[in-house]
C-alpha atoms as an extended CHARMM CRD file, in Angstrom:
* protein
*
       120  EXT
         1         1  MET       CA              0.8270000000        8.0690000000      -14.8270000000  PROA      1               0.0000000000
         2         2  SER       CA             -1.7250000000        5.8480000000      -13.1520000000  PROA      2               0.0000000000
         3         3  TYR       CA             -1.3870000000        4.1130000000       -9.8110000000  PROA      3               0.0000000000
         4         4  ILE       CA              1.1040000000        1.3850000000       -8.9260000000  PROA      4               0.0000000000
         5         5  ASN       CA              0.2870000000       -1.7940000000       -7.0030000000  PROA      5               0.0000000000
         6         6  LEU       CA              2.9310000000       -1.6820000000       -4.3040000000  PROA      6               0.0000000000
         7         7  THR       CA              4.4930000000       -4.7140000000       -2.6850000000  PROA      7               0.0000000000
         8         8  ALA       CA              7.3860000000       -5.2460000000       -0.2990000000  PROA      8               0.0000000000
         9         9  ASP       CA              9.5300000000       -5.8910000000       -3.3900000000  PROA      9               0.0000000000
        10        10  ASN       CA              8.8500000000       -2.6040000000       -5.2040000000  PROA      10              0.0000000000
        11        11  PHE       CA              7.9090000000       -0.2710000000       -2.3380000000  PROA      11              0.0000000000
        12        12  ASN       CA             11.2840000000        1.4070000000       -1.7360000000  PROA      12              0.0000000000
        13        13  ALA       CA             11.9040000000        1.9190000000       -5.4490000000  PROA      13              0.0000000000
        14        14  SER       CA              8.5450000000        3.7000000000       -5.7490000000  PROA      14              0.0000000000
        15        15  MET       CA              9.1440000000        6.1630000000       -2.9340000000  PROA      15              0.0000000000
        16        16  LYS       CA             10.5570000000        9.4970000000       -4.0860000000  PROA      16              0.0000000000
        17        17  GLU       CA             12.9500000000       11.7000000000       -2.1310000000  PROA      17              0.0000000000
        18        18  GLU       CA             11.2830000000       14.7390000000       -3.6720000000  PROA      18              0.0000000000
        19        19  GLY       CA              7.6690000000       15.1720000000       -4.6170000000  PROA      19              0.0000000000
        20        20  LEU       CA              4.4300000000       13.6640000000       -3.4530000000  PROA      20              0.0000000000
        21        21  VAL       CA              3.4960000000       10.0170000000       -2.9040000000  PROA      21              0.0000000000
        22        22  ILE       CA             -0.0510000000        9.0330000000       -1.9040000000  PROA      22              0.0000000000
        23        23  LEU       CA             -0.6420000000        5.5270000000       -0.5670000000  PROA      23              0.0000000000
        24        24  ASP       CA             -4.0180000000        3.7650000000       -0.3980000000  PROA      24              0.0000000000
        25        25  PHE       CA             -4.0930000000        0.8300000000        2.0360000000  PROA      25              0.0000000000
        26        26  TRP       CA             -7.0590000000       -1.3750000000        1.1320000000  PROA      26              0.0000000000
        27        27  ALA       CA             -8.3560000000       -4.9680000000        1.0050000000  PROA      27              0.0000000000
        28        28  PRO       CA            -10.4900000000       -6.7990000000       -1.5900000000  PROA      28              0.0000000000
        29        29  TRP       CA            -13.2830000000       -7.5480000000        0.9160000000  PROA      29              0.0000000000
        30        30  CYS       CA            -13.5890000000       -3.9260000000        2.1650000000  PROA      30              0.0000000000
        31        31  GLY       CA            -16.7560000000       -2.1490000000        0.9590000000  PROA      31              0.0000000000
        32        32  PRO       CA            -15.5200000000        1.4200000000        1.6030000000  PROA      32              0.0000000000
        33        33  CYS       CA            -12.2470000000        0.4940000000       -0.1460000000  PROA      33              0.0000000000
        34        34  LYS       CA            -14.2110000000       -0.5900000000       -3.2270000000  PROA      34              0.0000000000
        35        35  MET       CA            -16.1210000000        2.6970000000       -3.1680000000  PROA      35              0.0000000000
        36        36  PHE       CA            -12.9280000000        4.7760000000       -2.8410000000  PROA      36              0.0000000000
        37        37  GLY       CA            -10.9570000000        2.7890000000       -5.4420000000  PROA      37              0.0000000000
        38        38  PRO       CA            -12.3890000000        4.5730000000       -8.5120000000  PROA      38              0.0000000000
        39        39  VAL       CA            -11.8370000000        7.9810000000       -6.8540000000  PROA      39              0.0000000000
        40        40  PHE       CA             -8.1840000000        7.1070000000       -6.1960000000  PROA      40              0.0000000000
        41        41  GLU       CA             -7.7110000000        5.7470000000       -9.7150000000  PROA      41              0.0000000000
        42        42  ALA       CA             -9.2820000000        8.8310000000      -11.3450000000  PROA      42              0.0000000000
        43        43  ALA       CA             -7.0200000000       11.1190000000       -9.3160000000  PROA      43              0.0000000000
        44        44  SER       CA             -3.9850000000        9.0750000000      -10.3440000000  PROA      44              0.0000000000
        45        45  GLU       CA             -4.8700000000        9.6870000000      -14.0030000000  PROA      45              0.0000000000
        46        46  LYS       CA             -5.4270000000       13.4160000000      -13.4340000000  PROA      46              0.0000000000
        47        47  HSD       CA             -2.2530000000       14.0990000000      -11.4160000000  PROA      47              0.0000000000
        48        48  GLY       CA              0.5660000000       12.5060000000      -13.3780000000  PROA      48              0.0000000000
        49        49  ASP       CA              3.2970000000       14.1830000000      -11.3280000000  PROA      49              0.0000000000
        50        50  ILE       CA              2.2260000000       12.3960000000       -8.1340000000  PROA      50              0.0000000000
        51        51  VAL       CA              3.0510000000        8.7670000000       -7.3560000000  PROA      51              0.0000000000
        52        52  PHE       CA             -0.1460000000        6.9290000000       -6.3920000000  PROA      52              0.0000000000
        53        53  GLY       CA              0.3540000000        3.5250000000       -4.7970000000  PROA      53              0.0000000000
        54        54  LYS       CA             -2.2100000000        0.9350000000       -3.7340000000  PROA      54              0.0000000000
        55        55  ILE       CA             -1.2180000000       -1.5480000000       -1.0310000000  PROA      55              0.0000000000
        56        56  ASP       CA             -3.3700000000       -4.6480000000       -0.5240000000  PROA      56              0.0000000000
        57        57  THR       CA             -3.2230000000       -5.1870000000        3.2430000000  PROA      57              0.0000000000
        58        58  GLU       CA             -4.1740000000       -8.8480000000        2.8510000000  PROA      58              0.0000000000
        59        59  SER       CA             -1.1830000000       -9.7590000000        0.6950000000  PROA      59              0.0000000000
        60        60  GLU       CA              1.2240000000       -7.1120000000        2.0450000000  PROA      60              0.0000000000
        61        61  ARG       CA              0.8310000000       -7.5930000000        5.7910000000  PROA      61              0.0000000000
        62        62  ASP       CA              4.3950000000       -6.4840000000        6.5370000000  PROA      62              0.0000000000
        63        63  LEU       CA              3.8690000000       -3.1190000000        4.8210000000  PROA      63              0.0000000000
        64        64  ALA       CA              0.5510000000       -2.6590000000        6.6350000000  PROA      64              0.0000000000
        65        65  ALA       CA              2.2510000000       -3.4730000000        9.9430000000  PROA      65              0.0000000000
        66        66  HSD       CA              5.1410000000       -1.0980000000        9.1750000000  PROA      66              0.0000000000
        67        67  PHE       CA              2.6590000000        1.7630000000        8.7400000000  PROA      67              0.0000000000
        68        68  ASN       CA              0.5940000000        0.5960000000       11.7440000000  PROA      68              0.0000000000
        69        69  ILE       CA             -2.5760000000        0.2550000000        9.6560000000  PROA      69              0.0000000000
        70        70  ARG       CA             -5.5240000000       -0.5220000000       11.9410000000  PROA      70              0.0000000000
        71        71  SER       CA             -8.4420000000        0.4510000000        9.7130000000  PROA      71              0.0000000000
        72        72  ILE       CA             -9.0090000000        0.4930000000        5.9720000000  PROA      72              0.0000000000
        73        73  PRO       CA             -9.0860000000        2.2910000000        3.7190000000  PROA      73              0.0000000000
        74        74  THR       CA             -6.2320000000        4.3930000000        5.0650000000  PROA      74              0.0000000000
        75        75  LEU       CA             -4.5560000000        7.1400000000        3.0700000000  PROA      75              0.0000000000
        76        76  ILE       CA             -0.9830000000        8.1380000000        3.7610000000  PROA      76              0.0000000000
        77        77  ALA       CA              0.8160000000       10.9640000000        1.9810000000  PROA      77              0.0000000000
        78        78  VAL       CA              4.5740000000       11.3960000000        1.9240000000  PROA      78              0.0000000000
        79        79  LYS       CA              6.0110000000       14.6460000000        0.5880000000  PROA      79              0.0000000000
        80        80  ASP       CA              9.7420000000       15.0800000000        0.0710000000  PROA      80              0.0000000000
        81        81  GLY       CA             10.3470000000       12.0030000000        2.2190000000  PROA      81              0.0000000000
        82        82  VAL       CA              8.2150000000       13.1950000000        5.1740000000  PROA      82              0.0000000000
        83        83  MET       CA              4.8660000000       11.6360000000        6.1300000000  PROA      83              0.0000000000
        84        84  VAL       CA              2.4560000000       14.5830000000        6.0770000000  PROA      84              0.0000000000
        85        85  PHE       CA             -0.9510000000       12.8540000000        6.1290000000  PROA      85              0.0000000000
        86        86  ASN       CA             -2.3170000000        9.6610000000        7.6690000000  PROA      86              0.0000000000
        87        87  GLN       CA             -6.0710000000        9.1280000000        7.9170000000  PROA      87              0.0000000000
        88        88  ALA       CA             -8.4460000000        6.2060000000        7.8060000000  PROA      88              0.0000000000
        89        89  GLY       CA            -11.6960000000        6.4280000000        5.8720000000  PROA      89              0.0000000000
        90        90  ALA       CA            -12.8570000000        6.8200000000        2.3040000000  PROA      90              0.0000000000
        91        91  LEU       CA            -13.0750000000       10.2840000000        0.7680000000  PROA      91              0.0000000000
        92        92  MET       CA            -15.4490000000       11.6080000000       -1.8460000000  PROA      92              0.0000000000
        93        93  ALA       CA            -13.8580000000       12.8380000000       -5.0920000000  PROA      93              0.0000000000
        94        94  GLY       CA            -14.1210000000       16.5140000000       -4.1160000000  PROA      94              0.0000000000
        95        95  GLN       CA            -12.6230000000       15.8840000000       -0.6920000000  PROA      95              0.0000000000
        96        96  PHE       CA             -9.7440000000       13.9320000000       -2.2000000000  PROA      96              0.0000000000
        97        97  GLU       CA             -9.0560000000       16.7020000000       -4.7140000000  PROA      97              0.0000000000
        98        98  GLN       CA             -9.0170000000       19.2740000000       -1.8860000000  PROA      98              0.0000000000
        99        99  LEU       CA             -6.5780000000       17.0660000000        0.0300000000  PROA      99              0.0000000000
       100       100  ILE       CA             -4.2930000000       16.7940000000       -2.9980000000  PROA      100             0.0000000000
       101       101  GLN       CA             -4.2900000000       20.5880000000       -3.4590000000  PROA      101             0.0000000000
       102       102  SER       CA             -3.5410000000       21.0780000000        0.2600000000  PROA      102             0.0000000000
       103       103  LEU       CA             -0.6660000000       18.5980000000        0.0580000000  PROA      103             0.0000000000
       104       104  ARG       CA              0.7140000000       20.3760000000       -3.0030000000  PROA      104             0.0000000000
       105       105  GLY       CA              0.6590000000       23.6740000000       -1.1030000000  PROA      105             0.0000000000
       106       106  LEU       CA              2.5060000000       22.4680000000        1.9800000000  PROA      106             0.0000000000
       107       107  ASP       CA              5.5800000000       24.5050000000        2.8780000000  PROA      107             0.0000000000
       108       108  MET       CA              8.0120000000       21.6780000000        3.6000000000  PROA      108             0.0000000000
       109       109  ASP       CA             10.5580000000       23.9970000000        5.2230000000  PROA      109             0.0000000000
       110       110  LYS       CA              7.8800000000       24.9290000000        7.7590000000  PROA      110             0.0000000000
       111       111  VAL       CA              6.8470000000       21.2730000000        8.2000000000  PROA      111             0.0000000000
       112       112  ARG       CA             10.4630000000       20.2600000000        8.8950000000  PROA      112             0.0000000000
       113       113  ALA       CA             10.8750000000       23.1810000000       11.3210000000  PROA      113             0.0000000000
       114       114  ASP       CA              7.6840000000       22.1570000000       13.1360000000  PROA      114             0.0000000000
       115       115  ILE       CA              8.9350000000       18.5670000000       13.3970000000  PROA      115             0.0000000000
       116       116  ALA       CA             12.3220000000       19.7320000000       14.6830000000  PROA      116             0.0000000000
       117       117  SER       CA             10.6820000000       21.8930000000       17.3510000000  PROA      117             0.0000000000
       118       118  GLN       CA              8.6740000000       18.9890000000       18.8190000000  PROA      118             0.0000000000
       119       119  PRO       CA              9.9180000000       17.7400000000       22.1890000000  PROA      119             0.0000000000
       120       120  GLU       CA             11.3800000000       14.2430000000       22.0210000000  PROA      120             0.0000000000
């Protein structure tokens, strides 16, 4: 499965309760976004079990605001319904692959326990 262009209309339907979703917030005028785009697209072809979504911050301002996007490109990863990664900046292909493998290996029971133990 390749990436999906996400909009306010299809965003919720694309989010999975189980599994991994990786979101790329970008804009057409952004040089680093253009450099990272092919890396993101190649990974989406390689990892068919992951949902890869691209969100154009120019046309989807409400989604960008919801995720408090201040810099692009920004990558956000959601695993089993929990945001587990949020970082601005383009990654090289090797770095992105390492990130994907790290996200795959996350122990979500431990992540949820860590979240629950945080003071409110």
